[in-house]
PDB file of C-alpha atoms in Angstrom:
ATOM      1  CA  MET A   1     -14.325  11.949  -0.841  1.00  0.00           C
ATOM      2  CA  ASN A   2     -13.592  13.896  -4.045  1.00  0.00           C
ATOM      3  CA  GLY A   3     -10.238  14.355  -5.715  1.00  0.00           C
ATOM      4  CA  HIS A   4      -9.634  17.806  -4.224  1.00  0.00           C
ATOM      5  CA  ALA A   5     -10.284  16.512  -0.712  1.00  0.00           C
ATOM      6  CA  TRP A   6      -7.768  13.722  -1.212  1.00  0.00           C
ATOM      7  CA  VAL A   7      -5.154  16.288  -2.169  1.00  0.00           C
ATOM      8  CA  GLY A   8      -5.800  17.984   1.141  1.00  0.00           C
ATOM      9  CA  ALA A   9      -5.535  14.674   2.971  1.00  0.00           C
ATOM     10  CA  LEU A  10      -2.019  14.180   1.656  1.00  0.00           C
ATOM     11  CA  ALA A  11      -0.934  17.156   3.735  1.00  0.00           C
ATOM     12  CA  GLY A  12      -1.230  14.838   6.744  1.00  0.00           C
ATOM     13  CA  PHE A  13       2.161  13.334   5.942  1.00  0.00           C
ATOM     14  CA  ALA A  14       4.869  14.184   8.437  1.00  0.00           C
ATOM     15  CA  PHE A  15       6.796  15.856   5.654  1.00  0.00           C
ATOM     16  CA  SER A  16       5.933  16.897   2.122  1.00  0.00           C
ATOM     17  CA  ALA A  17       5.646  14.000  -0.334  1.00  0.00           C
ATOM     18  CA  LEU A  18       7.283  16.194  -2.914  1.00  0.00           C
ATOM     19  CA  ALA A  19      10.609  16.192  -1.115  1.00  0.00           C
ATOM     20  CA  GLN A  20      13.495  14.583  -2.967  1.00  0.00           C
ATOM     21  CA  ALA A  21      14.968  12.671  -0.034  1.00  0.00           C
ATOM     22  CA  ALA A  22      13.498   9.236   0.533  1.00  0.00           C
ATOM     23  CA  PRO A  23      12.161   8.633   4.058  1.00  0.00           C
ATOM     24  CA  PHE A  24      14.029   6.363   6.448  1.00  0.00           C
ATOM     25  CA  ALA A  25      11.073   5.446   8.660  1.00  0.00           C
ATOM     26  CA  MET A  26       7.298   5.511   8.930  1.00  0.00           C
ATOM     27  CA  ILE A  27       4.659   5.692  11.656  1.00  0.00           C
ATOM     28  CA  THR A  28       3.262   2.176  12.097  1.00  0.00           C
ATOM     29  CA  ASP A  29       1.471   2.674  15.424  1.00  0.00           C
ATOM     30  CA  LEU A  30      -0.125   5.747  16.956  1.00  0.00           C
ATOM     31  CA  LYS A  31      -2.625   5.845  19.783  1.00  0.00           C
ATOM     32  CA  GLY A  32      -2.954   9.423  20.969  1.00  0.00           C
ATOM     33  CA  ASP A  33      -1.061  12.527  19.862  1.00  0.00           C
ATOM     34  CA  ALA A  34       2.551  13.083  18.847  1.00  0.00           C
ATOM     35  CA  TRP A  35       4.202  16.118  17.262  1.00  0.00           C
ATOM     36  CA  ALA A  36       7.276  16.631  15.100  1.00  0.00           C
ATOM     37  CA  SER A  37       9.265  19.851  15.453  1.00  0.00           C
ATOM     38  CA  GLU A  38      10.085  21.253  12.015  1.00  0.00           C
ATOM     39  CA  TYR A  39      11.596  24.693  11.530  1.00  0.00           C
ATOM     40  CA  GLY A  40      10.335  25.798  14.922  1.00  0.00           C
ATOM     41  CA  LYS A  41       6.783  24.647  14.209  1.00  0.00           C
ATOM     42  CA  GLN A  42       4.867  21.653  15.518  1.00  0.00           C
ATOM     43  CA  LYS A  43       3.403  19.205  13.009  1.00  0.00           C
ATOM     44  CA  LYS A  44       1.015  16.528  14.163  1.00  0.00           C
ATOM     45  CA  LEU A  45       2.064  13.024  13.216  1.00  0.00           C
ATOM     46  CA  THR A  46      -0.435  10.587  11.727  1.00  0.00           C
ATOM     47  CA  LEU A  47      -0.499   6.847  11.263  1.00  0.00           C
ATOM     48  CA  LEU A  48       1.194   5.813   7.972  1.00  0.00           C
ATOM     49  CA  SER A  49       3.078   9.110   7.655  1.00  0.00           C
ATOM     50  CA  TYR A  50       6.754   9.074   6.684  1.00  0.00           C
ATOM     51  CA  ILE A  51       9.875  10.491   8.342  1.00  0.00           C
ATOM     52  CA  GLU A  52      12.246  11.923   5.738  1.00  0.00           C
ATOM     53  CA  SER A  53      14.886  13.687   7.836  1.00  0.00           C
ATOM     54  CA  PRO A  54      16.112  13.631  11.443  1.00  0.00           C
ATOM     55  CA  VAL A  55      13.560  15.301  13.669  1.00  0.00           C
ATOM     56  CA  GLU A  56      12.633  15.703  17.318  1.00  0.00           C
ATOM     57  CA  VAL A  57       9.244  14.322  18.317  1.00  0.00           C
ATOM     58  CA  LYS A  58       7.095  15.102  21.345  1.00  0.00           C
ATOM     59  CA  VAL A  59       4.931  12.218  22.529  1.00  0.00           C
ATOM     60  CA  GLU A  60       1.978  13.385  24.609  1.00  0.00           C
ATOM     61  CA  PRO A  61       1.058  11.701  27.920  1.00  0.00           C
ATOM     62  CA  SER A  62      -0.797   8.378  27.534  1.00  0.00           C
ATOM     63  CA  THR A  63       0.208   8.214  23.865  1.00  0.00           C
ATOM     64  CA  THR A  64       1.876   5.229  22.221  1.00  0.00           C
ATOM     65  CA  LEU A  65       3.991   5.970  19.151  1.00  0.00           C
ATOM     66  CA  GLY A  66       5.528   3.271  16.956  1.00  0.00           C
ATOM     67  CA  VAL A  67       8.181   4.196  14.359  1.00  0.00           C
ATOM     68  CA  THR A  68       9.512   1.525  11.996  1.00  0.00           C
ATOM     69  CA  TYR A  69      12.827   1.884  10.157  1.00  0.00           C
ATOM     70  CA  PHE A  70      12.838   0.651   6.558  1.00  0.00           C
ATOM     71  CA  THR A  71      16.405  -0.651   6.585  1.00  0.00           C
ATOM     72  CA  SER A  72      15.979  -2.975   9.573  1.00  0.00           C
ATOM     73  CA  GLY A  73      12.229  -3.567   9.781  1.00  0.00           C
ATOM     74  CA  VAL A  74      12.447  -2.752  13.508  1.00  0.00           C
ATOM     75  CA  GLN A  75       9.638  -0.814  15.182  1.00  0.00           C
ATOM     76  CA  TYR A  76      10.608   1.417  18.108  1.00  0.00           C
ATOM     77  CA  SER A  77       7.721   2.089  20.483  1.00  0.00           C
ATOM     78  CA  PHE A  78       7.602   5.119  22.758  1.00  0.00           C
ATOM     79  CA  GLN A  79       5.214   5.717  25.637  1.00  0.00           C
ATOM     80  CA  GLY A  80       4.353   9.336  26.432  1.00  0.00           C
ATOM     81  CA  PRO A  81       5.167  11.654  27.913  1.00  0.00           C
ATOM     82  CA  ALA A  82       8.456  11.597  26.065  1.00  0.00           C
ATOM     83  CA  ARG A  83      10.780  13.525  23.764  1.00  0.00           C
ATOM     84  CA  VAL A  84      12.532  11.521  21.088  1.00  0.00           C
ATOM     85  CA  ALA A  85      15.169  12.346  18.485  1.00  0.00           C
ATOM     86  CA  LEU A  86      14.480  10.294  15.357  1.00  0.00           C
ATOM     87  CA  GLY A  87      17.840   9.846  13.674  1.00  0.00           C
ATOM     88  CA  ALA A  88      18.370   8.396  10.223  1.00  0.00           C
ATOM     89  CA  GLN A  89      19.866   5.188  11.660  1.00  0.00           C
ATOM     90  CA  ALA A  90      18.086   4.849  15.006  1.00  0.00           C
ATOM     91  CA  PRO A  91      16.059   6.873  17.509  1.00  0.00           C
ATOM     92  CA  ARG A  92      17.295   8.327  20.782  1.00  0.00           C
ATOM     93  CA  VAL A  93      15.096   9.027  23.785  1.00  0.00           C
ATOM     94  CA  ILE A  94      15.791  12.484  25.200  1.00  0.00           C
ATOM     95  CA  ASP A  95      13.210  12.366  27.982  1.00  0.00           C
ATOM     96  CA  GLY A  96      10.917   9.544  29.013  1.00  0.00           C
ATOM     97  CA  GLN A  97      10.886   5.776  29.177  1.00  0.00           C
ATOM     98  CA  PRO A  98      13.322   3.719  27.055  1.00  0.00           C
ATOM     99  CA  ALA A  99      12.041   2.590  23.682  1.00  0.00           C
ATOM    100  CA  LEU A 100      10.784  -0.940  23.150  1.00  0.00           C
ATOM    101  CA  SER A 101      12.005  -2.524  19.914  1.00  0.00           C
ATOM    102  CA  THR A 102      10.129  -5.156  17.916  1.00  0.00           C
ATOM    103  CA  LYS A 103      11.203  -6.850  14.695  1.00  0.00           C
ATOM    104  CA  LEU A 104       8.415  -6.440  12.116  1.00  0.00           C
ATOM    105  CA  GLY A 105      10.206  -7.533   8.963  1.00  0.00           C
ATOM    106  CA  PRO A 106      13.166  -9.589   7.785  1.00  0.00           C
ATOM    107  CA  GLU A 107      16.730  -8.476   8.404  1.00  0.00           C
ATOM    108  CA  LYS A 108      17.592  -5.670   6.005  1.00  0.00           C
ATOM    109  CA  ALA A 109      13.893  -5.337   5.148  1.00  0.00           C
ATOM    110  CA  ILE A 110      14.809  -2.789   2.473  1.00  0.00           C
ATOM    111  CA  GLU A 111      18.574  -3.036   2.231  1.00  0.00           C
ATOM    112  CA  GLY A 112      20.175   0.375   2.292  1.00  0.00           C
ATOM    113  CA  GLY A 113      16.845   2.047   3.002  1.00  0.00           C
ATOM    114  CA  LEU A 114      14.334   3.322   0.470  1.00  0.00           C
ATOM    115  CA  SER A 115      15.726   4.283  -2.910  1.00  0.00           C
ATOM    116  CA  ARG A 116      14.306   7.251  -4.769  1.00  0.00           C
ATOM    117  CA  ASP A 117      12.491   4.875  -7.115  1.00  0.00           C
ATOM    118  CA  GLN A 118      10.905   3.077  -4.161  1.00  0.00           C
ATOM    119  CA  TRP A 119       9.904   6.397  -2.608  1.00  0.00           C
ATOM    120  CA  ARG A 120       8.359   7.447  -5.910  1.00  0.00           C
ATOM    121  CA  ARG A 121       6.311   4.242  -5.952  1.00  0.00           C
ATOM    122  CA  LEU A 122       5.061   4.931  -2.432  1.00  0.00           C
ATOM    123  CA  GLN A 123       4.080   8.457  -3.419  1.00  0.00           C
ATOM    124  CA  GLN A 124       2.273   7.199  -6.509  1.00  0.00           C
ATOM    125  CA  ALA A 125       0.494   4.458  -4.587  1.00  0.00           C
ATOM    126  CA  THR A 126      -0.751   6.948  -2.026  1.00  0.00           C
ATOM    127  CA  VAL A 127      -2.197   9.183  -4.729  1.00  0.00           C
ATOM    128  CA  VAL A 128      -3.470   6.535  -7.153  1.00  0.00           C
ATOM    129  CA  MET A 129      -5.349   4.586  -4.506  1.00  0.00           C
ATOM    130  CA  ARG A 130      -7.228   7.746  -3.579  1.00  0.00           C
ATOM    131  CA  THR A 131      -7.880   9.155  -7.043  1.00  0.00           C
ATOM    132  CA  VAL A 132     -11.345   8.823  -8.506  1.00  0.00           C
ATOM    133  CA  LYS A 133     -10.916   7.859 -12.162  1.00  0.00           C
ATOM    134  CA  PRO A 134     -12.913  10.169 -14.475  1.00  0.00           C
ATOM    135  CA  SER A 135     -14.205   7.413 -16.779  1.00  0.00           C
ATOM    136  CA  PHE A 136     -14.592   3.643 -17.126  1.00  0.00           C
ATOM    137  CA  ALA A 137     -11.156   2.124 -16.507  1.00  0.00           C
ATOM    138  CA  VAL A 138      -9.310  -0.798 -14.962  1.00  0.00           C
ATOM    139  CA  VAL A 139      -8.028  -0.310 -11.419  1.00  0.00           C
ATOM    140  CA  SER A 140      -5.904  -3.368 -10.651  1.00  0.00           C
ATOM    141  CA  PRO A 141      -3.799  -5.231 -11.647  1.00  0.00           C
ATOM    142  CA  ASP A 142      -2.420  -3.027 -14.389  1.00  0.00           C
ATOM    143  CA  LYS A 143       1.097  -2.333 -15.645  1.00  0.00           C
ATOM    144  CA  SER A 144       2.655  -4.093 -12.685  1.00  0.00           C
ATOM    145  CA  VAL A 145       4.155  -7.351 -11.477  1.00  0.00           C
ATOM    146  CA  VAL A 146       2.012  -9.521  -9.189  1.00  0.00           C
ATOM    147  CA  LEU A 147       3.017 -12.054  -6.553  1.00  0.00           C
ATOM    148  CA  THR A 148      -0.324 -13.723  -6.019  1.00  0.00           C
ATOM    149  CA  THR A 149      -1.423 -16.548  -8.267  1.00  0.00           C
ATOM    150  CA  GLU A 150      -5.067 -15.621  -7.652  1.00  0.00           C
ATOM    151  CA  PRO A 151      -5.379 -11.865  -8.279  1.00  0.00           C
ATOM    152  CA  GLU A 152      -8.578  -9.891  -7.897  1.00  0.00           C
ATOM    153  CA  PHE A 153      -9.528  -7.932 -11.020  1.00  0.00           C
ATOM    154  CA  GLU A 154     -10.975  -4.527 -10.252  1.00  0.00           C
ATOM    155  CA  TRP A 155     -12.428  -1.718 -12.356  1.00  0.00           C
ATOM    156  CA  THR A 156     -14.571   1.401 -12.044  1.00  0.00           C
ATOM    157  CA  ALA A 157     -18.335   1.671 -12.499  1.00  0.00           C
ATOM    158  CA  ALA A 158     -19.636   2.412 -15.996  1.00  0.00           C
ATOM    159  CA  GLY A 159     -22.715   4.612 -16.126  1.00  0.00           C
ATOM    160  CA  GLU A 160     -25.896   2.550 -15.936  1.00  0.00           C
ATOM    161  CA  ALA A 161     -24.181  -0.804 -16.472  1.00  0.00           C
ATOM    162  CA  LYS A 162     -25.483  -3.484 -14.112  1.00  0.00           C
ATOM    163  CA  ARG A 163     -23.271  -6.336 -15.305  1.00  0.00           C
ATOM    164  CA  PHE A 164     -19.725  -6.715 -16.578  1.00  0.00           C
ATOM    165  CA  ARG A 165     -17.862  -9.280 -18.655  1.00  0.00           C
ATOM    166  CA  LEU A 166     -14.301 -10.129 -17.636  1.00  0.00           C
ATOM    167  CA  VAL A 167     -11.902 -11.862 -20.021  1.00  0.00           C
ATOM    168  CA  VAL A 168      -8.321 -12.853 -19.138  1.00  0.00           C
ATOM    169  CA  TYR A 169      -5.837 -13.707 -21.919  1.00  0.00           C
ATOM    170  CA  GLY A 170      -2.676 -15.785 -21.630  1.00  0.00           C
ATOM    171  CA  PRO A 171       0.794 -15.085 -23.066  1.00  0.00           C
ATOM    172  CA  ASP A 172      -0.315 -16.644 -26.365  1.00  0.00           C
ATOM    173  CA  ASN A 173      -3.384 -14.355 -26.436  1.00  0.00           C
ATOM    174  CA  LYS A 174      -5.750 -17.275 -25.885  1.00  0.00           C
ATOM    175  CA  ILE A 175      -8.658 -16.841 -23.472  1.00  0.00           C
ATOM    176  CA  LEU A 176      -7.838 -18.358 -20.091  1.00  0.00           C
ATOM    177  CA  HIS A 177     -10.911 -17.240 -18.194  1.00  0.00           C
ATOM    178  CA  GLU A 178     -14.215 -15.563 -18.936  1.00  0.00           C
ATOM    179  CA  ALA A 179     -16.969 -14.593 -16.504  1.00  0.00           C
ATOM    180  CA  THR A 180     -19.734 -12.067 -15.866  1.00  0.00           C
ATOM    181  CA  THR A 181     -20.528 -10.287 -12.620  1.00  0.00           C
ATOM    182  CA  GLU A 182     -22.711  -7.533 -11.196  1.00  0.00           C
ATOM    183  CA  GLN A 183     -19.810  -6.206  -9.130  1.00  0.00           C
ATOM    184  CA  THR A 184     -16.856  -4.001 -10.101  1.00  0.00           C
ATOM    185  CA  ALA A 185     -14.373  -6.622  -8.933  1.00  0.00           C
ATOM    186  CA  LEU A 186     -13.935 -10.345  -9.453  1.00  0.00           C
ATOM    187  CA  GLN A 187     -11.444 -12.862  -8.107  1.00  0.00           C
ATOM    188  CA  PRO A 188     -11.562 -16.056 -10.219  1.00  0.00           C
ATOM    189  CA  GLY A 189      -9.485 -17.960  -7.663  1.00  0.00           C
ATOM    190  CA  SER A 190      -8.503 -21.486  -8.682  1.00  0.00           C
ATOM    191  CA  ALA A 191     -10.623 -21.174 -11.844  1.00  0.00           C
ATOM    192  CA  LEU A 192      -7.785 -19.129 -13.365  1.00  0.00           C
ATOM    193  CA  LYS A 193      -4.410 -20.825 -13.788  1.00  0.00           C
ATOM    194  CA  LEU A 194      -1.457 -18.431 -13.961  1.00  0.00           C
ATOM    195  CA  GLU A 195       2.168 -19.391 -14.571  1.00  0.00           C
ATOM    196  CA  PRO A 196       5.211 -17.657 -12.979  1.00  0.00           C
ATOM    197  CA  GLY A 197       7.123 -15.114 -15.049  1.00  0.00           C
ATOM    198  CA  GLN A 198       4.451 -14.670 -17.725  1.00  0.00           C
ATOM    199  CA  LYS A 199       2.676 -11.602 -19.099  1.00  0.00           C
ATOM    200  CA  TYR A 200      -1.109 -11.501 -19.155  1.00  0.00           C
ATOM    201  CA  ARG A 201      -3.767  -9.206 -20.534  1.00  0.00           C
ATOM    202  CA  TRP A 202      -7.320  -8.713 -19.362  1.00  0.00           C
ATOM    203  CA  LYS A 203     -10.310  -6.685 -20.374  1.00  0.00           C
ATOM    204  CA  VAL A 204     -13.675  -5.829 -18.889  1.00  0.00           C
ATOM    205  CA  GLU A 205     -16.781  -4.743 -20.792  1.00  0.00           C
ATOM    206  CA  PRO A 206     -19.960  -3.154 -19.398  1.00  0.00           C
ATOM    207  CA  LEU A 207     -23.097  -5.012 -20.461  1.00  0.00           C
ATOM    208  CA  GLY A 208     -26.543  -3.636 -21.195  1.00  0.00           C
ATOM    209  CA  VAL A 209     -25.391  -0.120 -22.066  1.00  0.00           C
ATOM    210  CA  ALA A 210     -26.269   1.933 -25.127  1.00  0.00           C
ATOM    211  CA  THR A 211     -22.650   2.641 -26.034  1.00  0.00           C
ATOM    212  CA  PRO A 212     -20.338  -0.409 -25.928  1.00  0.00           C
ATOM    213  CA  GLY A 213     -17.006   0.082 -24.242  1.00  0.00           C
ATOM    214  CA  ARG A 214     -14.122  -1.761 -22.683  1.00  0.00           C
ATOM    215  CA  ALA A 215     -11.131  -1.224 -20.415  1.00  0.00           C
ATOM    216  CA  VAL A 216      -7.882  -3.166 -20.739  1.00  0.00           C
ATOM    217  CA  GLY A 217      -5.151  -3.996 -18.247  1.00  0.00           C
ATOM    218  CA  THR A 218      -1.873  -5.908 -18.315  1.00  0.00           C
ATOM    219  CA  PHE A 219       0.275  -7.549 -15.653  1.00  0.00           C
ATOM    220  CA  THR A 220       3.197  -9.930 -15.271  1.00  0.00           C
ATOM    221  CA  THR A 221       3.484 -12.716 -12.719  1.00  0.00           C
ATOM    222  CA  GLU A 222       6.672 -12.736 -10.646  1.00  0.00           C
ATOM    223  CA  ASN A 223       9.147 -15.593 -11.024  1.00  0.00           C
ATOM    224  CA  GLU A 224       8.731 -18.374  -8.482  1.00  0.00           C
ATOM    225  CA  ALA A 225      11.947 -17.797  -6.524  1.00  0.00           C
ATOM    226  CA  VAL A 226      11.242 -14.126  -5.848  1.00  0.00           C
ATOM    227  CA  ARG A 227       7.577 -14.829  -5.189  1.00  0.00           C
ATOM    228  CA  GLU A 228       8.384 -17.428  -2.543  1.00  0.00           C
ATOM    229  CA  LYS A 229      10.855 -15.088  -0.852  1.00  0.00           C
ATOM    230  CA  MET A 230       8.362 -12.211  -0.676  1.00  0.00           C
ATOM    231  CA  ILE A 231       5.426 -14.357   0.418  1.00  0.00           C
ATOM    232  CA  ALA A 232       7.573 -15.894   3.174  1.00  0.00           C
ATOM    233  CA  ASN A 233       7.819 -12.415   4.716  1.00  0.00           C
ATOM    234  CA  ARG A 234       4.034 -12.044   4.924  1.00  0.00           C
ATOM    235  CA  PRO A 235       2.942 -11.730   8.577  1.00  0.00           C
ATOM    236  CA  GLY A 236       1.052 -14.760   9.828  1.00  0.00           C
ATOM    237  CA  ALA A 237      -2.367 -14.997  11.411  1.00  0.00           C
ATOM    238  CA  GLY A 238      -2.652 -12.885  14.525  1.00  0.00           C
ATOM    239  CA  ALA A 239       0.330 -10.687  13.608  1.00  0.00           C
ATOM    240  CA  PRO A 240       0.327  -7.148  15.040  1.00  0.00           C
ATOM    241  CA  LEU A 241      -1.255  -4.437  12.914  1.00  0.00           C
ATOM    242  CA  ALA A 242       2.097  -2.654  12.654  1.00  0.00           C
ATOM    243  CA  ALA A 243       3.712  -5.713  11.034  1.00  0.00           C
ATOM    244  CA  ARG A 244       0.944  -5.921   8.454  1.00  0.00           C
ATOM    245  CA  ILE A 245       1.178  -2.193   7.709  1.00  0.00           C
ATOM    246  CA  PHE A 246       4.916  -2.497   7.180  1.00  0.00           C
ATOM    247  CA  PHE A 247       4.503  -5.518   4.885  1.00  0.00           C
ATOM    248  CA  ALA A 248       1.918  -3.724   2.717  1.00  0.00           C
ATOM    249  CA  THR A 249       4.209  -0.703   2.495  1.00  0.00           C
ATOM    250  CA  VAL A 250       7.207  -2.835   1.484  1.00  0.00           C
ATOM    251  CA  LEU A 251       5.069  -4.416  -1.254  1.00  0.00           C
ATOM    252  CA  GLU A 252       4.295  -0.933  -2.607  1.00  0.00           C
ATOM    253  CA  ALA A 253       7.923   0.126  -2.429  1.00  0.00           C
ATOM    254  CA  GLU A 254       8.965  -2.985  -4.363  1.00  0.00           C
ATOM    255  CA  GLY A 255       6.333  -2.312  -7.040  1.00  0.00           C
ATOM    256  CA  TYR A 256       3.799  -5.038  -6.207  1.00  0.00           C
ATOM    257  CA  MET A 257       0.866  -2.635  -6.317  1.00  0.00           C
ATOM    258  CA  ALA A 258      -1.930  -5.178  -6.798  1.00  0.00           C
ATOM    259  CA  ASP A 259      -0.691  -7.301  -3.898  1.00  0.00           C
ATOM    260  CA  ALA A 260      -0.312  -4.233  -1.683  1.00  0.00           C
ATOM    261  CA  ARG A 261      -3.822  -3.108  -2.584  1.00  0.00           C
ATOM    262  CA  ALA A 262      -5.179  -6.506  -1.554  1.00  0.00           C
ATOM    263  CA  GLU A 263      -3.417  -6.161   1.821  1.00  0.00           C
ATOM    264  CA  TRP A 264      -4.789  -2.651   2.407  1.00  0.00           C
ATOM    265  CA  LYS A 265      -8.320  -3.731   1.495  1.00  0.00           C
ATOM    266  CA  MET A 266      -8.100  -6.643   3.914  1.00  0.00           C
ATOM    267  CA  LEU A 267      -6.834  -4.349   6.674  1.00  0.00           C
ATOM    268  CA  ALA A 268      -9.618  -1.862   5.945  1.00  0.00           C
ATOM    269  CA  ARG A 269     -12.205  -4.589   6.434  1.00  0.00           C
ATOM    270  CA  GLU A 270     -10.636  -5.646   9.719  1.00  0.00           C
ATOM    271  CA  TYR A 271     -10.012  -2.112  11.030  1.00  0.00           C
ATOM    272  CA  PRO A 272     -12.948  -0.041   9.700  1.00  0.00           C
ATOM    273  CA  ASP A 273     -12.579   2.541  12.461  1.00  0.00           C
ATOM    274  CA  VAL A 274      -8.959   3.432  11.640  1.00  0.00           C
ATOM    275  CA  ALA A 275      -9.381   6.314   9.167  1.00  0.00           C
ATOM    276  CA  GLU A 276      -5.890   6.167   7.661  1.00  0.00           C
ATOM    277  CA  ILE A 277      -6.198   2.454   6.899  1.00  0.00           C
ATOM    278  CA  LYS A 278      -9.750   2.822   5.618  1.00  0.00           C
ATOM    279  CA  GLN A 279      -8.559   5.457   3.160  1.00  0.00           C
ATOM    280  CA  ARG A 280      -5.720   3.263   1.873  1.00  0.00           C
ATOM    281  CA  GLY A 281      -8.171   0.415   1.283  1.00  0.00           C
ATOM    282  CA  MET A 282     -10.527   2.443  -0.887  1.00  0.00           C
TER     283      MET A 282
END
């Protein structure tokens, strides 16, 4: 999909991403159709869309709608037919069956709800992950803090290049890892030793091209205490999709873009038929 089409896709959010108010909840489960009433008009809700202000929602018959609140990490599930008032603190069923609540994240998942900075990060992540870079460039990790000790390095294609050279430098600017690959991504795994709380630089060079070039990225590893706390919140094997969606979103909100991208890519491989997830994993 080209850049213009992605811009159109962003209109699928429940409310405009340009709004100043940070959302208080997001759609983490949707099987069927549900509609939000806004200024007398009906807007169709989509998986991964955000709820920025109190709104009444119509859940169609045979539809399951899951809405997760950022502050608590609780998902409220509604079975249609139903009418629901989504308040800033909690939902209220107007008509229909009572909501089922499920804890997806730790208590006070995002204490106080999303800040404007966290909302900005979510907006940027949504756009950046869908934007086709115009020239050879690094994709991830770059200009961010990472939780993982085994990051995947990712970059764009470079003309006719069939192979690439990856070099990772340590805090002292010494080479820690060097490898070549035919792919546009490489995860060194245990071959690359990273230390907590350190800044690293990496570069990638296309090989076998007439005009030499390179792309450079930087990242910092999180300190061990924070890393352990965040990783402890990662849903375990067999966790519901909604819990994994919420975790990836919290990672984005907290600024761990490379880690969030890894989660979305994993989800996209496991749920190839869910369009919204597939798009986030691209």
